[in-house]
PDB file of C-alpha atoms (C1' of nucleotides) in Angstrom:
ATOM      1  CA  MET A  14      35.567 -31.315 113.299  1.00  0.00           C
ATOM      2  CA  PRO A  15      36.681 -31.507 109.732  1.00  0.00           C
ATOM      3  CA  GLU A  16      35.054 -34.340 107.830  1.00  0.00           C
ATOM      4  CA  LEU A  17      34.786 -34.775 104.095  1.00  0.00           C
ATOM      5  CA  PRO A  18      32.778 -31.584 103.399  1.00  0.00           C
ATOM      6  CA  GLU A  19      35.132 -29.427 105.464  1.00  0.00           C
ATOM      7  CA  VAL A  20      38.234 -31.037 103.968  1.00  0.00           C
ATOM      8  CA  GLU A  21      36.881 -30.629 100.444  1.00  0.00           C
ATOM      9  CA  THR A  22      36.080 -26.975 101.166  1.00  0.00           C
ATOM     10  CA  THR A  23      39.604 -26.529 102.486  1.00  0.00           C
ATOM     11  CA  ARG A  24      41.011 -28.201  99.371  1.00  0.00           C
ATOM     12  CA  ARG A  25      39.176 -25.797  97.098  1.00  0.00           C
ATOM     13  CA  LYS A  26      40.269 -22.788  99.140  1.00  0.00           C
ATOM     14  CA  ILE A  27      43.974 -23.623  99.330  1.00  0.00           C
ATOM     15  CA  GLU A  28      44.296 -24.761  95.733  1.00  0.00           C
ATOM     16  CA  PRO A  29      44.797 -21.239  94.363  1.00  0.00           C
ATOM     17  CA  LEU A  30      47.275 -20.504  97.165  1.00  0.00           C
ATOM     18  CA  LEU A  31      49.527 -23.492  96.533  1.00  0.00           C
ATOM     19  CA  LEU A  32      49.060 -24.864  93.037  1.00  0.00           C
ATOM     20  CA  GLY A  33      52.106 -24.203  90.879  1.00  0.00           C
ATOM     21  CA  ARG A  34      54.105 -22.807  93.768  1.00  0.00           C
ATOM     22  CA  THR A  35      57.410 -24.181  94.948  1.00  0.00           C
ATOM     23  CA  LEU A  36      57.843 -25.123  98.584  1.00  0.00           C
ATOM     24  CA  THR A  37      61.030 -23.430  99.656  1.00  0.00           C
ATOM     25  CA  ARG A  38      61.009 -24.427 103.323  1.00  0.00           C
ATOM     26  CA  ILE A  39      58.712 -26.228 105.758  1.00  0.00           C
ATOM     27  CA  GLU A  40      58.980 -25.209 109.372  1.00  0.00           C
ATOM     28  CA  HIS A  41      57.610 -26.972 112.462  1.00  0.00           C
ATOM     29  CA  ASP A  42      58.651 -28.130 115.906  1.00  0.00           C
ATOM     30  CA  ALA A  43      57.174 -31.593 116.328  1.00  0.00           C
ATOM     31  CA  PRO A  44      59.074 -34.149 114.222  1.00  0.00           C
ATOM     32  CA  HIS A  45      57.069 -37.073 115.566  1.00  0.00           C
ATOM     33  CA  LYS A  46      53.846 -35.556 114.246  1.00  0.00           C
ATOM     34  CA  TYR A  47      55.040 -33.915 111.072  1.00  0.00           C
ATOM     35  CA  THR A  48      57.293 -36.450 109.412  1.00  0.00           C
ATOM     36  CA  ASP A  49      59.758 -36.078 106.552  1.00  0.00           C
ATOM     37  CA  THR A  50      58.483 -32.641 105.604  1.00  0.00           C
ATOM     38  CA  HIS A  51      62.019 -31.557 104.635  1.00  0.00           C
ATOM     39  CA  LYS A  52      61.768 -33.919 101.662  1.00  0.00           C
ATOM     40  CA  ALA A  53      59.182 -31.599 100.145  1.00  0.00           C
ATOM     41  CA  GLU A  54      61.484 -28.618 100.104  1.00  0.00           C
ATOM     42  CA  GLY A  55      62.426 -27.444  96.632  1.00  0.00           C
ATOM     43  CA  ARG A  56      59.462 -29.180  95.031  1.00  0.00           C
ATOM     44  CA  THR A  57      56.561 -27.711  93.142  1.00  0.00           C
ATOM     45  CA  VAL A  58      52.919 -28.409  93.971  1.00  0.00           C
ATOM     46  CA  ILE A  59      51.355 -29.829  90.799  1.00  0.00           C
ATOM     47  CA  GLY A  60      48.068 -31.058  92.206  1.00  0.00           C
ATOM     48  CA  ILE A  61      45.890 -30.853  95.306  1.00  0.00           C
ATOM     49  CA  GLY A  62      43.645 -33.848  95.792  1.00  0.00           C
ATOM     50  CA  ARG A  63      41.614 -35.397  98.582  1.00  0.00           C
ATOM     51  CA  ARG A  64      40.843 -38.929  99.767  1.00  0.00           C
ATOM     52  CA  GLY A  65      38.295 -39.103 102.543  1.00  0.00           C
ATOM     53  CA  LYS A  66      39.523 -36.645 105.162  1.00  0.00           C
ATOM     54  CA  TYR A  67      43.087 -36.528 103.824  1.00  0.00           C
ATOM     55  CA  LEU A  68      44.466 -33.762 101.653  1.00  0.00           C
ATOM     56  CA  LEU A  69      47.050 -35.016  99.157  1.00  0.00           C
ATOM     57  CA  LEU A  70      49.448 -32.517  97.607  1.00  0.00           C
ATOM     58  CA  ARG A  71      51.300 -33.897  94.613  1.00  0.00           C
ATOM     59  CA  LEU A  72      54.868 -32.632  94.482  1.00  0.00           C
ATOM     60  CA  ALA A  73      56.810 -32.649  91.226  1.00  0.00           C
ATOM     61  CA  ALA A  74      60.329 -33.957  91.117  1.00  0.00           C
ATOM     62  CA  PHE A  75      61.562 -31.347  88.682  1.00  0.00           C
ATOM     63  CA  GLU A  76      63.135 -28.894  91.098  1.00  0.00           C
ATOM     64  CA  ALA A  77      64.674 -31.647  93.198  1.00  0.00           C
ATOM     65  CA  ALA A  78      66.096 -33.355  90.129  1.00  0.00           C
ATOM     66  CA  LEU A  79      67.759 -30.099  89.144  1.00  0.00           C
ATOM     67  CA  ALA A  80      69.362 -30.032  92.576  1.00  0.00           C
ATOM     68  CA  GLY A  81      70.715 -33.547  92.012  1.00  0.00           C
ATOM     69  CA  GLU A  82      68.406 -35.196  94.516  1.00  0.00           C
ATOM     70  CA  ASP A  83      66.096 -38.180  94.263  1.00  0.00           C
ATOM     71  CA  PRO A  84      63.877 -37.417  91.268  1.00  0.00           C
ATOM     72  CA  GLY A  85      60.777 -39.419  92.230  1.00  0.00           C
ATOM     73  CA  ASP A  86      57.482 -37.628  92.780  1.00  0.00           C
ATOM     74  CA  LEU A  87      56.331 -37.206  96.363  1.00  0.00           C
ATOM     75  CA  GLU A  88      53.057 -36.648  98.146  1.00  0.00           C
ATOM     76  CA  LEU A  89      52.452 -34.302 101.065  1.00  0.00           C
ATOM     77  CA  LEU A  90      49.648 -35.676 103.249  1.00  0.00           C
ATOM     78  CA  VAL A  91      47.648 -33.477 105.561  1.00  0.00           C
ATOM     79  CA  HIS A  92      45.012 -34.668 108.017  1.00  0.00           C
ATOM     80  CA  LEU A  93      43.226 -31.820 109.764  1.00  0.00           C
ATOM     81  CA  GLY A  94      42.435 -33.904 112.850  1.00  0.00           C
ATOM     82  CA  MET A  95      39.939 -32.239 115.148  1.00  0.00           C
ATOM     83  CA  THR A  96      40.899 -28.604 114.845  1.00  0.00           C
ATOM     84  CA  GLY A  97      43.311 -28.272 111.941  1.00  0.00           C
ATOM     85  CA  GLY A  98      43.011 -25.704 109.173  1.00  0.00           C
ATOM     86  CA  PHE A  99      45.012 -23.382 106.969  1.00  0.00           C
ATOM     87  CA  ARG A 100      45.545 -19.696 107.608  1.00  0.00           C
ATOM     88  CA  LEU A 101      47.081 -16.831 105.717  1.00  0.00           C
ATOM     89  CA  GLU A 102      48.784 -15.479 108.817  1.00  0.00           C
ATOM     90  CA  ALA A 103      50.777 -17.057 111.631  1.00  0.00           C
ATOM     91  CA  GLY A 104      49.100 -17.298 115.017  1.00  0.00           C
ATOM     92  CA  PRO A 105      49.567 -18.859 118.463  1.00  0.00           C
ATOM     93  CA  HIS A 106      48.447 -22.252 117.134  1.00  0.00           C
ATOM     94  CA  THR A 107      50.523 -22.334 113.976  1.00  0.00           C
ATOM     95  CA  ARG A 108      52.078 -25.807 113.867  1.00  0.00           C
ATOM     96  CA  VAL A 109      53.512 -26.049 110.361  1.00  0.00           C
ATOM     97  CA  THR A 110      54.535 -23.234 108.047  1.00  0.00           C
ATOM     98  CA  LEU A 111      54.695 -23.896 104.309  1.00  0.00           C
ATOM     99  CA  HIS A 112      57.012 -21.275 102.891  1.00  0.00           C
ATOM    100  CA  THR A 113      56.658 -20.965  99.123  1.00  0.00           C
ATOM    101  CA  ASP A 114      58.303 -18.902  96.421  1.00  0.00           C
ATOM    102  CA  GLN A 115      55.247 -16.650  96.611  1.00  0.00           C
ATOM    103  CA  GLY A 116      54.489 -16.273 100.305  1.00  0.00           C
ATOM    104  CA  ALA A 117      53.651 -18.633 103.146  1.00  0.00           C
ATOM    105  CA  VAL A 118      50.632 -20.699 104.200  1.00  0.00           C
ATOM    106  CA  TYR A 119      50.168 -21.661 107.851  1.00  0.00           C
ATOM    107  CA  PHE A 120      48.747 -24.909 109.231  1.00  0.00           C
ATOM    108  CA  ASN A 121      46.865 -23.980 112.368  1.00  0.00           C
ATOM    109  CA  ASP A 122      45.904 -26.727 114.846  1.00  0.00           C
ATOM    110  CA  PRO A 123      45.119 -25.839 118.475  1.00  0.00           C
ATOM    111  CA  ARG A 124      44.617 -29.402 119.700  1.00  0.00           C
ATOM    112  CA  ARG A 125      47.440 -30.935 117.674  1.00  0.00           C
ATOM    113  CA  PHE A 126      45.451 -33.891 116.395  1.00  0.00           C
ATOM    114  CA  GLY A 127      46.365 -33.094 112.810  1.00  0.00           C
ATOM    115  CA  LYS A 128      49.110 -34.776 110.832  1.00  0.00           C
ATOM    116  CA  VAL A 129      51.449 -33.757 108.056  1.00  0.00           C
ATOM    117  CA  ALA A 130      53.775 -36.193 106.304  1.00  0.00           C
ATOM    118  CA  VAL A 131      55.676 -36.603 103.069  1.00  0.00           C
ATOM    119  CA  VAL A 132      55.540 -40.025 101.400  1.00  0.00           C
ATOM    120  CA  ARG A 133      56.026 -41.697  98.049  1.00  0.00           C
ATOM    121  CA  PRO A 134      52.797 -41.351  96.062  1.00  0.00           C
ATOM    122  CA  GLY A 135      50.377 -44.032  97.172  1.00  0.00           C
ATOM    123  CA  GLU A 136      52.660 -45.435  99.866  1.00  0.00           C
ATOM    124  CA  TYR A 137      50.332 -45.249 102.818  1.00  0.00           C
ATOM    125  CA  ALA A 138      51.555 -48.144 104.954  1.00  0.00           C
ATOM    126  CA  ALA A 139      52.125 -45.765 107.871  1.00  0.00           C
ATOM    127  CA  PHE A 140      48.507 -44.577 107.552  1.00  0.00           C
ATOM    128  CA  PRO A 141      46.356 -47.713 107.720  1.00  0.00           C
ATOM    129  CA  THR A 142      43.068 -45.827 107.520  1.00  0.00           C
ATOM    130  CA  LEU A 143      44.119 -44.075 104.321  1.00  0.00           C
ATOM    131  CA  ASP A 144      45.546 -47.323 103.012  1.00  0.00           C
ATOM    132  CA  GLY A 145      42.229 -49.128 103.469  1.00  0.00           C
ATOM    133  CA  MET A 146      40.032 -46.168 102.563  1.00  0.00           C
ATOM    134  CA  GLY A 147      36.625 -46.997 101.118  1.00  0.00           C
ATOM    135  CA  PRO A 148      35.050 -45.320  98.083  1.00  0.00           C
ATOM    136  CA  GLU A 149      34.351 -41.612  97.845  1.00  0.00           C
ATOM    137  CA  PRO A 150      30.667 -41.128  98.715  1.00  0.00           C
ATOM    138  CA  LEU A 151      30.050 -38.667  95.881  1.00  0.00           C
ATOM    139  CA  SER A 152      31.789 -40.707  93.195  1.00  0.00           C
ATOM    140  CA  GLU A 153      30.539 -43.481  90.935  1.00  0.00           C
ATOM    141  CA  ASP A 154      32.728 -45.860  92.924  1.00  0.00           C
ATOM    142  CA  PHE A 155      30.302 -45.762  95.855  1.00  0.00           C
ATOM    143  CA  GLY A 156      28.194 -48.611  94.562  1.00  0.00           C
ATOM    144  CA  GLU A 157      24.852 -49.312  96.205  1.00  0.00           C
ATOM    145  CA  ALA A 158      24.946 -53.076  95.654  1.00  0.00           C
ATOM    146  CA  GLU A 159      28.363 -53.450  97.236  1.00  0.00           C
ATOM    147  CA  PHE A 160      27.386 -51.249 100.181  1.00  0.00           C
ATOM    148  CA  VAL A 161      24.174 -53.213 100.778  1.00  0.00           C
ATOM    149  CA  LYS A 162      26.059 -56.490 100.701  1.00  0.00           C
ATOM    150  CA  ALA A 163      28.713 -55.335 103.190  1.00  0.00           C
ATOM    151  CA  ALA A 164      26.107 -53.799 105.512  1.00  0.00           C
ATOM    152  CA  ALA A 165      24.259 -57.109 105.776  1.00  0.00           C
ATOM    153  CA  SER A 166      26.995 -58.643 107.906  1.00  0.00           C
ATOM    154  CA  ALA A 167      28.380 -55.506 109.589  1.00  0.00           C
ATOM    155  CA  GLY A 168      28.345 -54.742 113.323  1.00  0.00           C
ATOM    156  CA  ALA A 169      26.887 -51.575 114.825  1.00  0.00           C
ATOM    157  CA  VAL A 170      26.329 -49.269 111.875  1.00  0.00           C
ATOM    158  CA  LYS A 171      27.787 -46.028 113.234  1.00  0.00           C
ATOM    159  CA  PRO A 172      31.197 -47.401 114.249  1.00  0.00           C
ATOM    160  CA  TRP A 173      31.209 -49.243 110.925  1.00  0.00           C
ATOM    161  CA  LEU A 174      30.758 -45.972 109.051  1.00  0.00           C
ATOM    162  CA  LEU A 175      33.413 -44.244 111.146  1.00  0.00           C
ATOM    163  CA  SER A 176      35.942 -46.934 110.206  1.00  0.00           C
ATOM    164  CA  GLN A 177      36.203 -45.310 106.728  1.00  0.00           C
ATOM    165  CA  LYS A 178      36.040 -48.778 105.145  1.00  0.00           C
ATOM    166  CA  PRO A 179      32.521 -48.910 103.652  1.00  0.00           C
ATOM    167  CA  VAL A 180      32.744 -45.286 102.546  1.00  0.00           C
ATOM    168  CA  SER A 181      35.298 -42.534 103.074  1.00  0.00           C
ATOM    169  CA  GLY A 182      35.014 -39.169 104.773  1.00  0.00           C
ATOM    170  CA  VAL A 183      32.131 -39.825 107.185  1.00  0.00           C
ATOM    171  CA  GLY A 184      32.859 -38.580 110.718  1.00  0.00           C
ATOM    172  CA  ASN A 185      30.796 -38.060 113.821  1.00  0.00           C
ATOM    173  CA  ILE A 186      28.571 -35.264 112.542  1.00  0.00           C
ATOM    174  CA  TYR A 187      27.704 -36.725 109.165  1.00  0.00           C
ATOM    175  CA  ALA A 188      27.282 -40.233 110.554  1.00  0.00           C
ATOM    176  CA  ASP A 189      24.620 -38.926 112.963  1.00  0.00           C
ATOM    177  CA  GLU A 190      22.973 -36.873 110.215  1.00  0.00           C
ATOM    178  CA  SER A 191      22.942 -39.734 107.693  1.00  0.00           C
ATOM    179  CA  LEU A 192      21.498 -42.139 110.248  1.00  0.00           C
ATOM    180  CA  TRP A 193      18.799 -39.642 111.221  1.00  0.00           C
ATOM    181  CA  LEU A 194      17.841 -39.152 107.585  1.00  0.00           C
ATOM    182  CA  SER A 195      17.680 -42.893 106.919  1.00  0.00           C
ATOM    183  CA  ARG A 196      15.853 -43.514 110.226  1.00  0.00           C
ATOM    184  CA  LEU A 197      18.370 -46.064 111.505  1.00  0.00           C
ATOM    185  CA  HIS A 198      19.512 -46.577 115.093  1.00  0.00           C
ATOM    186  CA  PRO A 199      23.256 -45.909 115.387  1.00  0.00           C
ATOM    187  CA  ALA A 200      23.798 -49.317 117.028  1.00  0.00           C
ATOM    188  CA  GLN A 201      21.772 -51.265 114.462  1.00  0.00           C
ATOM    189  CA  LYS A 202      23.594 -54.342 113.168  1.00  0.00           C
ATOM    190  CA  LYS A 203      23.149 -56.397 110.007  1.00  0.00           C
ATOM    191  CA  LEU A 204      21.143 -53.930 107.940  1.00  0.00           C
ATOM    192  CA  THR A 205      18.446 -55.244 105.628  1.00  0.00           C
ATOM    193  CA  ALA A 206      18.815 -54.405 101.946  1.00  0.00           C
ATOM    194  CA  GLU A 207      16.105 -51.805 102.272  1.00  0.00           C
ATOM    195  CA  GLU A 208      17.772 -50.143 105.271  1.00  0.00           C
ATOM    196  CA  ALA A 209      21.196 -50.152 103.653  1.00  0.00           C
ATOM    197  CA  SER A 210      19.787 -48.625 100.468  1.00  0.00           C
ATOM    198  CA  ARG A 211      18.231 -45.816 102.492  1.00  0.00           C
ATOM    199  CA  LEU A 212      21.529 -45.213 104.262  1.00  0.00           C
ATOM    200  CA  HIS A 213      23.465 -45.236 100.997  1.00  0.00           C
ATOM    201  CA  ALA A 214      21.171 -42.579  99.565  1.00  0.00           C
ATOM    202  CA  ALA A 215      21.247 -40.564 102.799  1.00  0.00           C
ATOM    203  CA  ILE A 216      25.044 -40.456 102.905  1.00  0.00           C
ATOM    204  CA  ARG A 217      25.148 -39.143  99.360  1.00  0.00           C
ATOM    205  CA  GLU A 218      22.452 -36.590 100.041  1.00  0.00           C
ATOM    206  CA  VAL A 219      23.967 -35.313 103.295  1.00  0.00           C
ATOM    207  CA  MET A 220      27.495 -35.143 101.911  1.00  0.00           C
ATOM    208  CA  ALA A 221      26.445 -33.360  98.734  1.00  0.00           C
ATOM    209  CA  ALA A 222      24.426 -30.777 100.675  1.00  0.00           C
ATOM    210  CA  ALA A 223      27.234 -30.238 103.181  1.00  0.00           C
ATOM    211  CA  VAL A 224      29.876 -29.748 100.484  1.00  0.00           C
ATOM    212  CA  ALA A 225      27.555 -27.277  98.749  1.00  0.00           C
ATOM    213  CA  ALA A 226      27.189 -25.360 102.033  1.00  0.00           C
ATOM    214  CA  GLY A 227      30.947 -25.221 102.647  1.00  0.00           C
ATOM    215  CA  GLY A 228      30.843 -27.662 105.559  1.00  0.00           C
ATOM    216  CA  SER A 229      29.703 -27.127 109.141  1.00  0.00           C
ATOM    217  CA  THR A 230      31.135 -24.543 111.519  1.00  0.00           C
ATOM    218  CA  LEU A 231      30.237 -25.400 115.103  1.00  0.00           C
ATOM    219  CA  GLY A 232      29.549 -23.059 117.951  1.00  0.00           C
ATOM    220  CA  ASP A 233      33.053 -23.482 119.303  1.00  0.00           C
ATOM    221  CA  GLY A 234      34.435 -22.313 115.973  1.00  0.00           C
ATOM    222  CA  THR A 235      36.850 -25.230 115.728  1.00  0.00           C
ATOM    223  CA  TYR A 236      36.386 -25.367 112.003  1.00  0.00           C
ATOM    224  CA  GLN A 237      36.654 -22.325 109.831  1.00  0.00           C
ATOM    225  CA  GLN A 238      38.178 -21.673 106.462  1.00  0.00           C
ATOM    226  CA  HIS A 239      41.566 -20.058 105.898  1.00  0.00           C
ATOM    227  CA  ASP A 240      39.934 -16.671 105.413  1.00  0.00           C
ATOM    228  CA  GLY A 241      37.880 -17.011 108.589  1.00  0.00           C
ATOM    229  CA  GLU A 242      34.730 -17.685 106.615  1.00  0.00           C
ATOM    230  CA  ALA A 243      32.290 -20.105 108.255  1.00  0.00           C
ATOM    231  CA  GLY A 244      30.589 -23.145 106.742  1.00  0.00           C
ATOM    232  CA  GLN A 245      26.813 -22.995 106.640  1.00  0.00           C
ATOM    233  CA  PHE A 246      25.684 -26.614 106.922  1.00  0.00           C
ATOM    234  CA  GLN A 247      25.273 -26.576 110.711  1.00  0.00           C
ATOM    235  CA  VAL A 248      21.911 -24.846 110.304  1.00  0.00           C
ATOM    236  CA  HIS A 249      20.728 -27.994 108.495  1.00  0.00           C
ATOM    237  CA  HIS A 250      21.737 -30.404 111.268  1.00  0.00           C
ATOM    238  CA  HIS A 251      18.811 -32.547 112.385  1.00  0.00           C
ATOM    239  CA  ALA A 252      20.467 -34.627 115.080  1.00  0.00           C
ATOM    240  CA  TYR A 253      24.058 -33.633 115.809  1.00  0.00           C
ATOM    241  CA  ALA A 254      24.365 -31.315 118.818  1.00  0.00           C
ATOM    242  CA  ARG A 255      20.557 -31.009 119.034  1.00  0.00           C
ATOM    243  CA  THR A 256      20.192 -32.960 122.271  1.00  0.00           C
ATOM    244  CA  GLY A 257      16.787 -32.293 123.862  1.00  0.00           C
ATOM    245  CA  GLU A 258      15.469 -30.383 120.863  1.00  0.00           C
ATOM    246  CA  PRO A 259      12.442 -31.808 119.067  1.00  0.00           C
ATOM    247  CA  CYS A 260      13.023 -34.171 116.159  1.00  0.00           C
ATOM    248  CA  GLU A 261      11.955 -32.333 113.023  1.00  0.00           C
ATOM    249  CA  ARG A 262      10.021 -35.375 111.807  1.00  0.00           C
ATOM    250  CA  CYS A 263       8.096 -36.384 114.916  1.00  0.00           C
ATOM    251  CA  GLY A 264       8.774 -33.880 117.717  1.00  0.00           C
ATOM    252  CA  THR A 265      10.378 -36.395 120.083  1.00  0.00           C
ATOM    253  CA  PRO A 266      13.385 -34.889 121.878  1.00  0.00           C
ATOM    254  CA  ILE A 267      16.720 -35.880 120.348  1.00  0.00           C
ATOM    255  CA  GLU A 268      18.711 -38.120 122.669  1.00  0.00           C
ATOM    256  CA  LYS A 269      22.435 -38.269 123.222  1.00  0.00           C
ATOM    257  CA  ILE A 270      24.223 -41.502 124.073  1.00  0.00           C
ATOM    258  CA  VAL A 271      27.830 -42.636 123.942  1.00  0.00           C
ATOM    259  CA  LEU A 272      28.525 -45.309 121.338  1.00  0.00           C
ATOM    260  CA  ALA A 273      32.044 -46.571 120.663  1.00  0.00           C
ATOM    261  CA  GLN A 274      33.401 -43.633 122.706  1.00  0.00           C
ATOM    262  CA  ARG A 275      31.612 -41.113 120.478  1.00  0.00           C
ATOM    263  CA  GLY A 276      28.854 -38.701 121.368  1.00  0.00           C
ATOM    264  CA  THR A 277      25.889 -39.962 119.362  1.00  0.00           C
ATOM    265  CA  HIS A 278      22.649 -38.069 118.671  1.00  0.00           C
ATOM    266  CA  PHE A 279      19.463 -39.675 117.409  1.00  0.00           C
ATOM    267  CA  CYS A 280      15.686 -39.647 117.615  1.00  0.00           C
ATOM    268  CA  PRO A 281      14.518 -42.486 119.871  1.00  0.00           C
ATOM    269  CA  HIS A 282      11.167 -42.606 118.070  1.00  0.00           C
ATOM    270  CA  CYS A 283      12.231 -42.487 114.417  1.00  0.00           C
ATOM    271  CA  GLN A 284      15.441 -44.460 114.887  1.00  0.00           C
ATOM    272  CA  GLN A 285      14.565 -47.595 116.820  1.00  0.00           C
ATOM    273  CA  LEU A 286      16.834 -50.558 117.272  1.00  0.00           C
ATOM    274  CA  GLN A 287      15.360 -53.480 115.357  1.00  0.00           C
ATOM    275  CA  PRO A 288      15.839 -56.896 116.964  1.00  0.00           C
ATOM    276  CA  ARG A 289      17.628 -59.309 114.639  1.00  0.00           C
TER     277      ARG A 289
ATOM    278  C1'  DA B  21      38.774 -61.254 113.940  1.00  0.00           C
ATOM    279  C1'  DA B  22      36.061 -58.065 115.707  1.00  0.00           C
ATOM    280  C1'  DG B  23      35.012 -55.206 119.529  1.00  0.00           C
ATOM    281  C1'  DT B  24      36.592 -52.212 123.309  1.00  0.00           C
ATOM    282  C1'  DA B  25      39.706 -49.212 125.898  1.00  0.00           C
ATOM    283  C1'  DT B  26      43.536 -45.978 125.896  1.00  0.00           C
ATOM    284  C1'  DT B  27      46.350 -42.471 124.053  1.00  0.00           C
ATOM    285  C1'  DC B  28      47.357 -38.193 121.892  1.00  0.00           C
ATOM    286  C1'  DC B  29      46.307 -32.763 122.975  1.00  0.00           C
ATOM    287  C1'  DT B  30      44.452 -28.298 124.427  1.00  0.00           C
ATOM    288  C1'  DG B  31      40.752 -24.674 124.539  1.00  0.00           C
ATOM    289  C1'  DG B  32      36.559 -23.866 126.471  1.00  0.00           C
ATOM    290  C1'  DC B  33      33.321 -24.426 129.805  1.00  0.00           C
ATOM    291  C1'  DC B  34      31.398 -25.667 134.325  1.00  0.00           C
ATOM    292  C1'  DG B  35      31.043 -25.318 139.261  1.00  0.00           C
ATOM    293  C1'  DC B  36      32.730 -23.724 143.482  1.00  0.00           C
TER     294       DC B  36
ATOM    295  C1'  DT C  17      38.518 -14.036 139.877  1.00  0.00           C
ATOM    296  C1'  DG C  18      40.791 -18.208 139.625  1.00  0.00           C
ATOM    297  C1'  DC C  19      41.396 -22.800 139.613  1.00  0.00           C
ATOM    298  C1'  DG C  20      40.664 -27.704 139.082  1.00  0.00           C
ATOM    299  C1'  DG C  21      38.240 -30.968 136.563  1.00  0.00           C
ATOM    300  C1'  DC C  22      36.091 -32.503 132.673  1.00  0.00           C
ATOM    301  C1'  DC C  23      34.720 -32.748 127.836  1.00  0.00           C
ATOM    302  C1'  DA C  24      35.193 -32.806 122.678  1.00  0.00           C
ATOM    303  C1'  DG C  25      37.066 -36.605 119.267  1.00  0.00           C
ATOM    304  C1'  DG C  26      39.954 -39.140 114.346  1.00  0.00           C
ATOM    305  C1'  DA C  27      42.971 -42.423 114.167  1.00  0.00           C
ATOM    306  C1'  DA C  28      46.642 -45.437 115.937  1.00  0.00           C
ATOM    307  C1'  DT C  29      47.618 -48.753 119.195  1.00  0.00           C
ATOM    308  C1'  DA C  30      47.089 -52.216 122.565  1.00  0.00           C
ATOM    309  C1'  DC C  31      44.433 -55.183 124.397  1.00  0.00           C
ATOM    310  C1'  DT C  32      40.634 -59.026 125.037  1.00  0.00           C
TER     311       DT C  32
END
DNA sequence: AAGTATTCCTGGCCGC
DNA sequence: TGCGGCCAGGAATACT
């Protein structure tokens, strides 16, 4: 499932395919999922950014202004959902086709959890998670003191991380990995300063390593890059999808539980719930 | 207000 | 072989 490292890898890969190109036509068949995409037609991609798990394509007004239309800049949002990704060729799971003045790029999404929308830059009211997105884990904005303070009164730590509020881009895989590395039980509440500091460092470490490895490609192949290349971080997983395998710190078999409707993997010896 | 359940959606896998 | 049933899960929504 695409989380920050996979989305960032995708961003880097599609940048040379879309930057500076003009979107001539956007084709899809699910208006309720892919909203206002026609507004992007005739506009030029002048930037490809990312916030958390969202890709943000900045669209210049120039071409539209020439055509006598609304001249304000627009933003094309893409969320990859569970199985979304870009491809160079159309396939059975092509959901959105971005036709440009120099060829097409295809948004592929078998399970249709992904989203595409065109909005005014920064107007994210229809996307509450993006609107309330916490700091980027690999930026200076991810302050340790602030994180420690918020963690002191938070509920179960894993659902808290998945909310995208304390930090952006952490999903199921990297939440489990960060908690394993910081030796915290996924259901731990009200982290001490020492625990929260460990988690803060672990999130940065895991995210940086995963971005460097091009993300994780799971056995089911749900995530791969536009060229079919696989990420390499899955070989560094310590907890996620390692149910029953020995913990690499202590040898205890990794356990799987369900927490907040999410499959959750942890070491019952290294990651014990502390009574508070 | 925060926590929990439900919904979306489909490929892949399991067991019979 | 084929089929039904179940599972994966990010985010929005509807509840309690």
